[in-house]
PDB file of C-alpha atoms in Angstrom:
ATOM      1  CA  MET I   1       2.595   8.841  23.497  1.00  0.00           C
ATOM      2  CA  VAL I   2      -0.222   9.908  21.211  1.00  0.00           C
ATOM      3  CA  ILE I   3       0.839  12.195  18.376  1.00  0.00           C
ATOM      4  CA  SER I   4      -1.743  14.355  16.619  1.00  0.00           C
ATOM      5  CA  MET I   5      -1.490  14.661  12.847  1.00  0.00           C
ATOM      6  CA  MET I   6      -3.629  16.981  10.777  1.00  0.00           C
ATOM      7  CA  VAL I   7      -5.503  15.664   7.765  1.00  0.00           C
ATOM      8  CA  LYS I   8      -8.201  17.306   5.693  1.00  0.00           C
ATOM      9  CA  ARG I   9     -11.357  15.345   6.413  1.00  0.00           C
ATOM     10  CA  ARG I  10     -14.680  15.527   4.598  1.00  0.00           C
ATOM     11  CA  ASN I  11     -17.807  14.743   6.566  1.00  0.00           C
ATOM     12  CA  PHE I  12     -19.430  11.827   4.757  1.00  0.00           C
ATOM     13  CA  LEU I  13     -22.905  12.727   5.987  1.00  0.00           C
ATOM     14  CA  LYS I  14     -23.049  16.142   4.322  1.00  0.00           C
ATOM     15  CA  GLN I  15     -21.502  16.722   0.919  1.00  0.00           C
ATOM     16  CA  SER I  16     -20.778  20.393   1.571  1.00  0.00           C
ATOM     17  CA  ALA I  17     -19.136  19.978   4.967  1.00  0.00           C
ATOM     18  CA  VAL I  18     -15.338  20.116   5.035  1.00  0.00           C
ATOM     19  CA  ALA I  19     -13.449  19.978   8.316  1.00  0.00           C
ATOM     20  CA  THR I  20      -9.879  19.728   9.524  1.00  0.00           C
ATOM     21  CA  THR I  21      -9.459  17.271  12.362  1.00  0.00           C
ATOM     22  CA  GLY I  22      -6.795  15.194  14.056  1.00  0.00           C
ATOM     23  CA  VAL I  23      -5.954  11.575  13.407  1.00  0.00           C
ATOM     24  CA  ALA I  24      -4.076  10.017  16.295  1.00  0.00           C
ATOM     25  CA  ALA I  25      -1.026   7.828  15.770  1.00  0.00           C
ATOM     26  CA  LEU I  26      -1.575   4.503  17.487  1.00  0.00           C
ATOM     27  CA  VAL I  27       0.939   2.640  19.631  1.00  0.00           C
ATOM     28  CA  GLY I  28      -0.647  -0.522  21.020  1.00  0.00           C
ATOM     29  CA  SER I  29       0.219  -3.436  23.237  1.00  0.00           C
ATOM     30  CA  SER I  30       2.181  -5.246  20.558  1.00  0.00           C
ATOM     31  CA  GLY I  31       4.849  -2.578  20.537  1.00  0.00           C
ATOM     32  CA  SER I  32       5.768   0.517  18.590  1.00  0.00           C
ATOM     33  CA  ALA I  33       4.256   1.341  15.228  1.00  0.00           C
ATOM     34  CA  ALA I  34       7.609   0.684  13.555  1.00  0.00           C
ATOM     35  CA  ALA I  35       7.730  -2.872  14.965  1.00  0.00           C
ATOM     36  CA  TYR I  36       4.458  -3.844  13.326  1.00  0.00           C
ATOM     37  CA  ASP I  37       4.496  -3.852   9.537  1.00  0.00           C
ATOM     38  CA  VAL I  38       0.784  -3.989   8.665  1.00  0.00           C
ATOM     39  CA  PRO I  39      -1.021  -0.630   8.284  1.00  0.00           C
ATOM     40  CA  LEU I  40      -3.739  -0.309  10.932  1.00  0.00           C
ATOM     41  CA  VAL I  41      -6.835   1.810  11.351  1.00  0.00           C
ATOM     42  CA  SER I  42      -8.006   1.419  14.930  1.00  0.00           C
ATOM     43  CA  THR I  43     -10.952   2.322  17.115  1.00  0.00           C
ATOM     44  CA  ARG I  44      -9.674   0.109  19.909  1.00  0.00           C
ATOM     45  CA  ASP I  45     -10.504   1.565  23.360  1.00  0.00           C
ATOM     46  CA  HIS I  46     -13.054   3.968  21.865  1.00  0.00           C
ATOM     47  CA  TYR I  47     -15.940   2.196  23.629  1.00  0.00           C
ATOM     48  CA  ASN I  48     -16.758   1.357  27.220  1.00  0.00           C
ATOM     49  CA  ASP I  49     -17.762  -2.130  28.272  1.00  0.00           C
ATOM     50  CA  ASP I  50     -21.444  -1.221  27.857  1.00  0.00           C
ATOM     51  CA  GLY I  51     -20.892  -0.110  24.266  1.00  0.00           C
ATOM     52  CA  THR I  52     -20.955   3.656  24.881  1.00  0.00           C
ATOM     53  CA  LEU I  53     -18.258   5.994  23.563  1.00  0.00           C
ATOM     54  CA  VAL I  54     -15.439   6.909  25.931  1.00  0.00           C
ATOM     55  CA  SER I  55     -14.782  10.561  26.690  1.00  0.00           C
ATOM     56  CA  GLY I  56     -12.737  12.266  23.987  1.00  0.00           C
ATOM     57  CA  GLU I  57     -13.859  10.039  21.092  1.00  0.00           C
ATOM     58  CA  THR I  58     -16.604  10.768  18.572  1.00  0.00           C
ATOM     59  CA  GLN I  59     -18.846   8.729  16.302  1.00  0.00           C
ATOM     60  CA  LEU I  60     -16.370   9.341  13.450  1.00  0.00           C
ATOM     61  CA  SER I  61     -12.948   9.336  15.125  1.00  0.00           C
ATOM     62  CA  TYR I  62     -10.283   6.730  14.414  1.00  0.00           C
ATOM     63  CA  ASP I  63      -6.561   6.191  14.986  1.00  0.00           C
ATOM     64  CA  THR I  64      -3.770   4.896  12.753  1.00  0.00           C
ATOM     65  CA  ASN I  65      -0.359   3.347  13.354  1.00  0.00           C
ATOM     66  CA  GLY I  66       1.542   5.655  10.991  1.00  0.00           C
ATOM     67  CA  LEU I  67       1.527   3.251   8.037  1.00  0.00           C
ATOM     68  CA  VAL I  68      -1.874   3.795   6.442  1.00  0.00           C
ATOM     69  CA  PRO I  69      -1.891   4.880   2.766  1.00  0.00           C
ATOM     70  CA  GLY I  70      -3.534   8.218   2.066  1.00  0.00           C
ATOM     71  CA  ILE I  71      -3.574   9.157   5.745  1.00  0.00           C
ATOM     72  CA  ASP I  72      -0.014   8.598   6.986  1.00  0.00           C
ATOM     73  CA  THR I  73       1.798   7.874   3.714  1.00  0.00           C
ATOM     74  CA  GLY I  74       1.344   8.396  -0.024  1.00  0.00           C
ATOM     75  CA  CYS I  75      -1.414   6.955  -2.169  1.00  0.00           C
ATOM     76  CA  VAL I  76      -1.298   3.409  -3.512  1.00  0.00           C
ATOM     77  CA  GLY I  77      -3.163   1.815  -6.388  1.00  0.00           C
ATOM     78  CA  ASP I  78      -5.225  -0.794  -4.541  1.00  0.00           C
ATOM     79  CA  VAL I  79      -6.249  -1.000  -0.861  1.00  0.00           C
ATOM     80  CA  THR I  80      -8.090  -3.820   0.902  1.00  0.00           C
ATOM     81  CA  VAL I  81      -9.343  -3.069   4.410  1.00  0.00           C
ATOM     82  CA  PHE I  82      -9.672  -6.256   6.485  1.00  0.00           C
ATOM     83  CA  ILE I  83     -12.019  -6.201   9.496  1.00  0.00           C
ATOM     84  CA  HIS I  84     -11.617  -8.909  12.123  1.00  0.00           C
ATOM     85  CA  GLY I  85     -14.474 -10.537  14.028  1.00  0.00           C
ATOM     86  CA  TRP I  86     -15.624 -11.261  17.574  1.00  0.00           C
ATOM     87  CA  ASP I  87     -12.963 -12.586  19.907  1.00  0.00           C
ATOM     88  CA  LYS I  88     -13.508 -12.903  23.646  1.00  0.00           C
ATOM     89  CA  LYS I  89     -10.028 -13.064  25.198  1.00  0.00           C
ATOM     90  CA  SER I  90      -8.879 -13.245  28.792  1.00  0.00           C
ATOM     91  CA  SER I  91      -7.594  -9.681  28.702  1.00  0.00           C
ATOM     92  CA  GLU I  92      -7.829  -6.525  26.600  1.00  0.00           C
ATOM     93  CA  SER I  93      -4.206  -6.857  25.487  1.00  0.00           C
ATOM     94  CA  ASP I  94      -4.868 -10.425  24.308  1.00  0.00           C
ATOM     95  CA  ALA I  95      -7.822  -9.244  22.200  1.00  0.00           C
ATOM     96  CA  GLU I  96      -5.795  -6.467  20.612  1.00  0.00           C
ATOM     97  CA  GLN I  97      -2.844  -8.738  19.914  1.00  0.00           C
ATOM     98  CA  ALA I  98      -5.149 -11.333  18.338  1.00  0.00           C
ATOM     99  CA  ALA I  99      -6.703  -8.645  16.120  1.00  0.00           C
ATOM    100  CA  ARG I 100      -3.281  -7.523  14.919  1.00  0.00           C
ATOM    101  CA  GLU I 101      -2.259 -11.109  14.221  1.00  0.00           C
ATOM    102  CA  LYS I 102      -5.475 -11.606  12.221  1.00  0.00           C
ATOM    103  CA  ALA I 103      -4.671  -8.515  10.125  1.00  0.00           C
ATOM    104  CA  ARG I 104      -1.173  -9.836   9.489  1.00  0.00           C
ATOM    105  CA  LEU I 105      -2.600 -13.243   8.531  1.00  0.00           C
ATOM    106  CA  ALA I 106      -4.971 -11.536   6.094  1.00  0.00           C
ATOM    107  CA  ARG I 107      -2.072  -9.633   4.557  1.00  0.00           C
ATOM    108  CA  ASP I 108       0.091 -12.734   4.251  1.00  0.00           C
ATOM    109  CA  GLU I 109      -2.642 -15.018   2.878  1.00  0.00           C
ATOM    110  CA  LEU I 110      -3.986 -12.529   0.345  1.00  0.00           C
ATOM    111  CA  THR I 111      -0.584 -11.467  -0.955  1.00  0.00           C
ATOM    112  CA  GLY I 112       0.513 -15.096  -0.969  1.00  0.00           C
ATOM    113  CA  SER I 113      -2.485 -15.857  -3.201  1.00  0.00           C
ATOM    114  CA  GLY I 114      -1.468 -13.168  -5.687  1.00  0.00           C
ATOM    115  CA  TYR I 115      -3.033  -9.947  -4.407  1.00  0.00           C
ATOM    116  CA  GLY I 116      -0.720  -7.082  -5.362  1.00  0.00           C
ATOM    117  CA  GLY I 117      -2.291  -4.275  -3.346  1.00  0.00           C
ATOM    118  CA  THR I 118      -1.965  -3.031   0.235  1.00  0.00           C
ATOM    119  CA  VAL I 119      -3.861  -4.735   3.085  1.00  0.00           C
ATOM    120  CA  VAL I 120      -4.931  -2.422   5.916  1.00  0.00           C
ATOM    121  CA  GLY I 121      -6.175  -3.955   9.151  1.00  0.00           C
ATOM    122  CA  TYR I 122      -9.193  -2.438  10.906  1.00  0.00           C
ATOM    123  CA  THR I 123      -9.187  -3.203  14.642  1.00  0.00           C
ATOM    124  CA  TRP I 124     -12.100  -2.431  16.960  1.00  0.00           C
ATOM    125  CA  ASP I 125     -13.442  -3.194  20.450  1.00  0.00           C
ATOM    126  CA  ASN I 126     -14.568  -6.766  19.823  1.00  0.00           C
ATOM    127  CA  ASP I 127     -14.099  -7.764  23.491  1.00  0.00           C
ATOM    128  CA  VAL I 128     -16.609  -5.498  25.246  1.00  0.00           C
ATOM    129  CA  GLY I 129     -19.455  -6.738  27.409  1.00  0.00           C
ATOM    130  CA  GLY I 130     -20.002  -9.917  29.346  1.00  0.00           C
ATOM    131  CA  GLY I 131     -22.724 -11.930  31.032  1.00  0.00           C
ATOM    132  CA  ILE I 132     -24.683 -14.925  29.887  1.00  0.00           C
ATOM    133  CA  ASP I 133     -24.017 -14.234  26.189  1.00  0.00           C
ATOM    134  CA  PHE I 134     -20.278 -13.564  26.779  1.00  0.00           C
ATOM    135  CA  GLY I 135     -20.681  -9.979  25.562  1.00  0.00           C
ATOM    136  CA  TRP I 136     -22.199 -10.888  22.197  1.00  0.00           C
ATOM    137  CA  GLY I 137     -24.919  -8.238  22.465  1.00  0.00           C
ATOM    138  CA  GLU I 138     -22.521  -5.417  23.320  1.00  0.00           C
ATOM    139  CA  ALA I 139     -20.063  -6.542  20.650  1.00  0.00           C
ATOM    140  CA  GLN I 140     -22.801  -6.418  17.999  1.00  0.00           C
ATOM    141  CA  ASP I 141     -23.739  -2.907  19.123  1.00  0.00           C
ATOM    142  CA  VAL I 142     -20.119  -1.720  18.886  1.00  0.00           C
ATOM    143  CA  ALA I 143     -19.698  -3.426  15.497  1.00  0.00           C
ATOM    144  CA  GLN I 144     -22.691  -1.525  14.132  1.00  0.00           C
ATOM    145  CA  LYS I 145     -21.392   1.776  15.536  1.00  0.00           C
ATOM    146  CA  ASN I 146     -18.006   1.179  13.917  1.00  0.00           C
ATOM    147  CA  GLY I 147     -19.611   1.410  10.496  1.00  0.00           C
ATOM    148  CA  ALA I 148     -19.619   5.214  10.728  1.00  0.00           C
ATOM    149  CA  LYS I 149     -15.971   5.287  11.785  1.00  0.00           C
ATOM    150  CA  LEU I 150     -14.906   2.980   8.963  1.00  0.00           C
ATOM    151  CA  SER I 151     -16.951   5.083   6.536  1.00  0.00           C
ATOM    152  CA  GLN I 152     -15.149   8.219   7.660  1.00  0.00           C
ATOM    153  CA  PHE I 153     -11.792   6.553   7.005  1.00  0.00           C
ATOM    154  CA  LEU I 154     -12.925   5.512   3.510  1.00  0.00           C
ATOM    155  CA  VAL I 155     -14.083   9.059   2.765  1.00  0.00           C
ATOM    156  CA  ASP I 156     -10.754  10.455   3.967  1.00  0.00           C
ATOM    157  CA  LEU I 157      -8.879   7.894   1.871  1.00  0.00           C
ATOM    158  CA  LYS I 158     -10.821   8.635  -1.330  1.00  0.00           C
ATOM    159  CA  TYR I 159     -10.604  12.385  -0.712  1.00  0.00           C
ATOM    160  CA  GLN I 160      -6.814  12.135  -0.528  1.00  0.00           C
ATOM    161  CA  CYS I 161      -6.447   9.342  -3.099  1.00  0.00           C
ATOM    162  CA  PRO I 162      -9.392   9.506  -5.531  1.00  0.00           C
ATOM    163  CA  ASN I 163      -7.746   7.081  -7.976  1.00  0.00           C
ATOM    164  CA  SER I 164      -7.079   4.320  -5.437  1.00  0.00           C
ATOM    165  CA  THR I 165      -9.178   1.176  -5.763  1.00  0.00           C
ATOM    166  CA  VAL I 166     -10.810   0.360  -2.408  1.00  0.00           C
ATOM    167  CA  ARG I 167     -11.990  -3.062  -1.254  1.00  0.00           C
ATOM    168  CA  LEU I 168     -13.373  -4.392   2.029  1.00  0.00           C
ATOM    169  CA  ALA I 169     -13.031  -7.867   3.528  1.00  0.00           C
ATOM    170  CA  SER I 170     -14.307  -9.121   6.871  1.00  0.00           C
ATOM    171  CA  HIS I 171     -14.406 -12.173   9.081  1.00  0.00           C
ATOM    172  CA  SER I 172     -17.230 -13.213  11.408  1.00  0.00           C
ATOM    173  CA  LEU I 173     -18.746 -10.220  13.264  1.00  0.00           C
ATOM    174  CA  GLY I 174     -16.620  -7.892  11.140  1.00  0.00           C
ATOM    175  CA  ALA I 175     -19.387  -8.326   8.545  1.00  0.00           C
ATOM    176  CA  GLN I 176     -21.630  -6.103  10.659  1.00  0.00           C
ATOM    177  CA  VAL I 177     -18.950  -3.387  10.652  1.00  0.00           C
ATOM    178  CA  LEU I 178     -18.594  -3.707   6.870  1.00  0.00           C
ATOM    179  CA  LEU I 179     -22.303  -3.648   6.037  1.00  0.00           C
ATOM    180  CA  SER I 180     -22.944  -0.785   8.465  1.00  0.00           C
ATOM    181  CA  ALA I 181     -20.201   1.176   6.675  1.00  0.00           C
ATOM    182  CA  LEU I 182     -21.855   0.569   3.298  1.00  0.00           C
ATOM    183  CA  ARG I 183     -25.160   1.899   4.635  1.00  0.00           C
ATOM    184  CA  SER I 184     -23.371   5.022   5.896  1.00  0.00           C
ATOM    185  CA  LEU I 185     -21.676   5.580   2.533  1.00  0.00           C
ATOM    186  CA  ASN I 186     -24.855   5.190   0.496  1.00  0.00           C
ATOM    187  CA  GLY I 187     -26.115   8.602  -0.595  1.00  0.00           C
ATOM    188  CA  SER I 188     -23.107  10.398   0.904  1.00  0.00           C
ATOM    189  CA  TRP I 189     -20.200  12.462  -0.417  1.00  0.00           C
ATOM    190  CA  PHE I 190     -18.621   9.115  -1.340  1.00  0.00           C
ATOM    191  CA  THR I 191     -21.297   8.018  -3.796  1.00  0.00           C
ATOM    192  CA  ASP I 192     -22.263  11.573  -4.806  1.00  0.00           C
ATOM    193  CA  ASN I 193     -18.719  11.974  -6.164  1.00  0.00           C
ATOM    194  CA  GLY I 194     -18.839   8.737  -8.116  1.00  0.00           C
ATOM    195  CA  HIS I 195     -16.737   6.625  -5.743  1.00  0.00           C
ATOM    196  CA  ARG I 196     -17.358   2.910  -5.302  1.00  0.00           C
ATOM    197  CA  VAL I 197     -16.066   0.126  -3.109  1.00  0.00           C
ATOM    198  CA  TYR I 198     -14.752  -2.088  -5.881  1.00  0.00           C
ATOM    199  CA  SER I 199     -15.332  -5.394  -4.080  1.00  0.00           C
ATOM    200  CA  THR I 200     -16.477  -6.704  -0.707  1.00  0.00           C
ATOM    201  CA  HIS I 201     -15.709 -10.154   0.710  1.00  0.00           C
ATOM    202  CA  LEU I 202     -17.635 -11.549   3.688  1.00  0.00           C
ATOM    203  CA  LEU I 203     -15.933 -14.565   5.270  1.00  0.00           C
ATOM    204  CA  GLY I 204     -18.086 -16.566   7.692  1.00  0.00           C
ATOM    205  CA  ALA I 205     -20.346 -13.569   8.278  1.00  0.00           C
ATOM    206  CA  ALA I 206     -21.905 -13.346  11.748  1.00  0.00           C
ATOM    207  CA  GLN I 207     -24.839 -11.428  10.304  1.00  0.00           C
ATOM    208  CA  ASP I 208     -28.508 -12.289   9.836  1.00  0.00           C
ATOM    209  CA  ASN I 209     -28.941 -14.140   6.569  1.00  0.00           C
ATOM    210  CA  GLU I 210     -31.569 -11.768   5.187  1.00  0.00           C
ATOM    211  CA  ALA I 211     -29.090  -8.842   5.220  1.00  0.00           C
ATOM    212  CA  PRO I 212     -28.184  -8.744   1.483  1.00  0.00           C
ATOM    213  CA  THR I 213     -31.794  -9.221   0.376  1.00  0.00           C
ATOM    214  CA  LYS I 214     -34.818  -6.995  -0.145  1.00  0.00           C
ATOM    215  CA  GLU I 215     -36.054  -8.057   3.287  1.00  0.00           C
ATOM    216  CA  SER I 216     -33.324  -5.756   4.670  1.00  0.00           C
ATOM    217  CA  ILE I 217     -33.823  -3.009   2.111  1.00  0.00           C
ATOM    218  CA  ASP I 218     -31.295  -0.484   3.510  1.00  0.00           C
ATOM    219  CA  THR I 219     -28.477  -3.027   3.261  1.00  0.00           C
ATOM    220  CA  TYR I 220     -29.738  -4.300  -0.098  1.00  0.00           C
ATOM    221  CA  ASN I 221     -29.655  -0.754  -1.472  1.00  0.00           C
ATOM    222  CA  ALA I 222     -26.238  -0.052   0.037  1.00  0.00           C
ATOM    223  CA  ILE I 223     -24.738  -3.143  -1.596  1.00  0.00           C
ATOM    224  CA  SER I 224     -26.392  -2.258  -4.905  1.00  0.00           C
ATOM    225  CA  ASN I 225     -25.344   1.408  -4.897  1.00  0.00           C
ATOM    226  CA  VAL I 226     -21.941   1.440  -3.188  1.00  0.00           C
ATOM    227  CA  VAL I 227     -20.274  -1.817  -4.292  1.00  0.00           C
ATOM    228  CA  THR I 228     -19.198  -3.013  -7.733  1.00  0.00           C
ATOM    229  CA  GLY I 229     -18.991  -6.714  -6.789  1.00  0.00           C
ATOM    230  CA  ALA I 230     -20.092  -8.223  -3.445  1.00  0.00           C
ATOM    231  CA  PHE I 231     -19.062 -11.769  -2.456  1.00  0.00           C
ATOM    232  CA  ASN I 232     -20.143 -13.956   0.459  1.00  0.00           C
ATOM    233  CA  TYR I 233     -18.267 -17.103   1.541  1.00  0.00           C
ATOM    234  CA  HIS I 234     -20.220 -19.432   3.820  1.00  0.00           C
ATOM    235  CA  SER I 235     -20.112 -22.921   5.280  1.00  0.00           C
ATOM    236  CA  HIS I 236     -23.145 -24.821   6.562  1.00  0.00           C
ATOM    237  CA  GLU I 237     -20.743 -26.739   8.842  1.00  0.00           C
ATOM    238  CA  ASP I 238     -19.700 -23.606  10.797  1.00  0.00           C
ATOM    239  CA  ASP I 239     -20.635 -24.725  14.310  1.00  0.00           C
ATOM    240  CA  VAL I 240     -19.742 -21.391  15.965  1.00  0.00           C
ATOM    241  CA  LEU I 241     -22.260 -19.527  13.834  1.00  0.00           C
ATOM    242  CA  GLN I 242     -24.800 -22.262  14.455  1.00  0.00           C
ATOM    243  CA  TRP I 243     -24.349 -21.767  18.202  1.00  0.00           C
ATOM    244  CA  VAL I 244     -24.459 -17.968  18.124  1.00  0.00           C
ATOM    245  CA  TYR I 245     -27.383 -17.616  15.766  1.00  0.00           C
ATOM    246  CA  ASN I 246     -29.509 -20.636  16.617  1.00  0.00           C
ATOM    247  CA  THR I 247     -29.049 -20.306  20.371  1.00  0.00           C
ATOM    248  CA  ILE I 248     -28.693 -16.575  20.998  1.00  0.00           C
ATOM    249  CA  GLU I 249     -30.256 -14.856  17.980  1.00  0.00           C
ATOM    250  CA  PHE I 250     -32.959 -17.475  17.204  1.00  0.00           C
ATOM    251  CA  ASP I 251     -32.028 -16.906  13.560  1.00  0.00           C
ATOM    252  CA  GLN I 252     -29.546 -18.159  10.974  1.00  0.00           C
ATOM    253  CA  ALA I 253     -26.285 -16.526   9.941  1.00  0.00           C
ATOM    254  CA  LEU I 254     -25.290 -15.410   6.460  1.00  0.00           C
ATOM    255  CA  GLY I 255     -21.937 -17.148   6.972  1.00  0.00           C
ATOM    256  CA  GLU I 256     -23.632 -20.467   7.670  1.00  0.00           C
ATOM    257  CA  THR I 257     -26.529 -20.704   5.215  1.00  0.00           C
ATOM    258  CA  GLY I 258     -25.941 -17.986   2.642  1.00  0.00           C
ATOM    259  CA  TYR I 259     -28.783 -15.557   1.996  1.00  0.00           C
ATOM    260  CA  GLU I 260     -32.237 -16.545   3.214  1.00  0.00           C
ATOM    261  CA  ASP I 261     -34.179 -18.859   0.870  1.00  0.00           C
ATOM    262  CA  GLY I 262     -37.000 -17.200  -0.985  1.00  0.00           C
ATOM    263  CA  ASN I 263     -35.564 -13.677  -0.764  1.00  0.00           C
ATOM    264  CA  THR I 264     -34.037 -11.613  -3.565  1.00  0.00           C
ATOM    265  CA  PRO I 265     -30.367 -10.641  -3.077  1.00  0.00           C
ATOM    266  CA  ALA I 266     -28.749  -7.506  -4.475  1.00  0.00           C
ATOM    267  CA  PRO I 267     -28.029  -7.891  -8.204  1.00  0.00           C
ATOM    268  CA  ASN I 268     -24.257  -7.528  -7.725  1.00  0.00           C
ATOM    269  CA  TYR I 269     -24.106 -10.096  -4.909  1.00  0.00           C
ATOM    270  CA  THR I 270     -22.527 -13.564  -5.384  1.00  0.00           C
ATOM    271  CA  GLU I 271     -22.134 -16.481  -2.983  1.00  0.00           C
ATOM    272  CA  PHE I 272     -19.476 -19.158  -2.607  1.00  0.00           C
ATOM    273  CA  ASP I 273     -20.264 -22.274  -0.570  1.00  0.00           C
ATOM    274  CA  GLY I 274     -16.997 -23.442   0.969  1.00  0.00           C
ATOM    275  CA  PRO I 275     -17.568 -26.284   3.459  1.00  0.00           C
ATOM    276  CA  SER I 276     -15.083 -28.548   1.700  1.00  0.00           C
ATOM    277  CA  GLN I 277     -12.324 -25.987   2.325  1.00  0.00           C
ATOM    278  CA  VAL I 278     -13.538 -24.498   5.621  1.00  0.00           C
ATOM    279  CA  GLY I 279     -15.520 -27.291   7.266  1.00  0.00           C
ATOM    280  CA  ASP I 280     -16.531 -26.530  10.843  1.00  0.00           C
ATOM    281  CA  ASN I 281     -13.430 -24.414  11.515  1.00  0.00           C
ATOM    282  CA  PRO I 282     -14.484 -20.731  11.589  1.00  0.00           C
ATOM    283  CA  SER I 283     -10.822 -19.696  11.688  1.00  0.00           C
ATOM    284  CA  GLY I 284     -10.052 -21.433   8.404  1.00  0.00           C
ATOM    285  CA  TYR I 285     -11.546 -18.951   5.939  1.00  0.00           C
ATOM    286  CA  LEU I 286      -8.424 -16.864   5.326  1.00  0.00           C
ATOM    287  CA  THR I 287      -6.113 -19.863   5.160  1.00  0.00           C
ATOM    288  CA  ASN I 288      -8.325 -21.911   2.866  1.00  0.00           C
ATOM    289  CA  LEU I 289     -10.226 -19.395   0.748  1.00  0.00           C
ATOM    290  CA  SER I 290      -7.800 -16.524   0.074  1.00  0.00           C
ATOM    291  CA  ASP I 291      -7.185 -17.833  -3.436  1.00  0.00           C
ATOM    292  CA  GLU I 292     -10.928 -17.616  -4.129  1.00  0.00           C
ATOM    293  CA  VAL I 293     -11.064 -14.092  -2.675  1.00  0.00           C
ATOM    294  CA  VAL I 294      -8.174 -12.924  -4.867  1.00  0.00           C
ATOM    295  CA  TYR I 295      -9.761 -14.568  -7.903  1.00  0.00           C
ATOM    296  CA  HIS I 296     -13.002 -12.705  -7.220  1.00  0.00           C
ATOM    297  CA  MET I 297     -11.111  -9.434  -6.786  1.00  0.00           C
ATOM    298  CA  GLY I 298     -10.412  -9.666 -10.483  1.00  0.00           C
TER     299      GLY I 298
END
């Protein structure tokens, strides 16, 4: 059953626009909201297999599982939104379950490394598409479109909880969701009212390696204007990124090489080269680098 809840929502594209809309309570394949203890923002099942919106959803709509601070519950001091990456599973329920498990892993690893805030998982349609590239093209398209939805959640959160510190962390293709959200927030109600994303943390980013530099000026400006401290964690031994970017994109990934040589990164952008901890295991970032992420949060 989907339950509508009313929350005052401010359109992040126009400072003067204020609307009242519904946020749906989410009950997914892993059971009832009460059985899952990590707060979730979800756009799962918002997109068709070709990357188009399903009927009834909008470019800004999102769901929650009843546990999200500022939307479902009271405000908290510090919130980190974790965005999972690309994951082609044998079924839709497998993909959703894997995304929820990744959010729980992020919560457990970050809190276990000393983070005292609240981790919110952001789950999206990372399993759309198919064909010779296994759906990579469609998944990238949906990741980019999710930036607006994530931005709307962040606007709603800061509207309800202006004193909460907000951070973003991502793994793999989740980097494209995160950076798209920053571009949406730049020059919006969010920044016009003095709000910032306190820190961002890209883990094994499946994103072109020029993204944080002046070669990609919209993203460069978004990082500079929206974020206090931006951190990228990469490993030149990441063989999954090598396959995706060298074979499919004919480019190199930010999560493999760091930012492109010869370009100028945003002034608040810092890199951490972690092959000794991560190696060629793209799933090892959270397990092996959460202590570094929490250190950089400070």
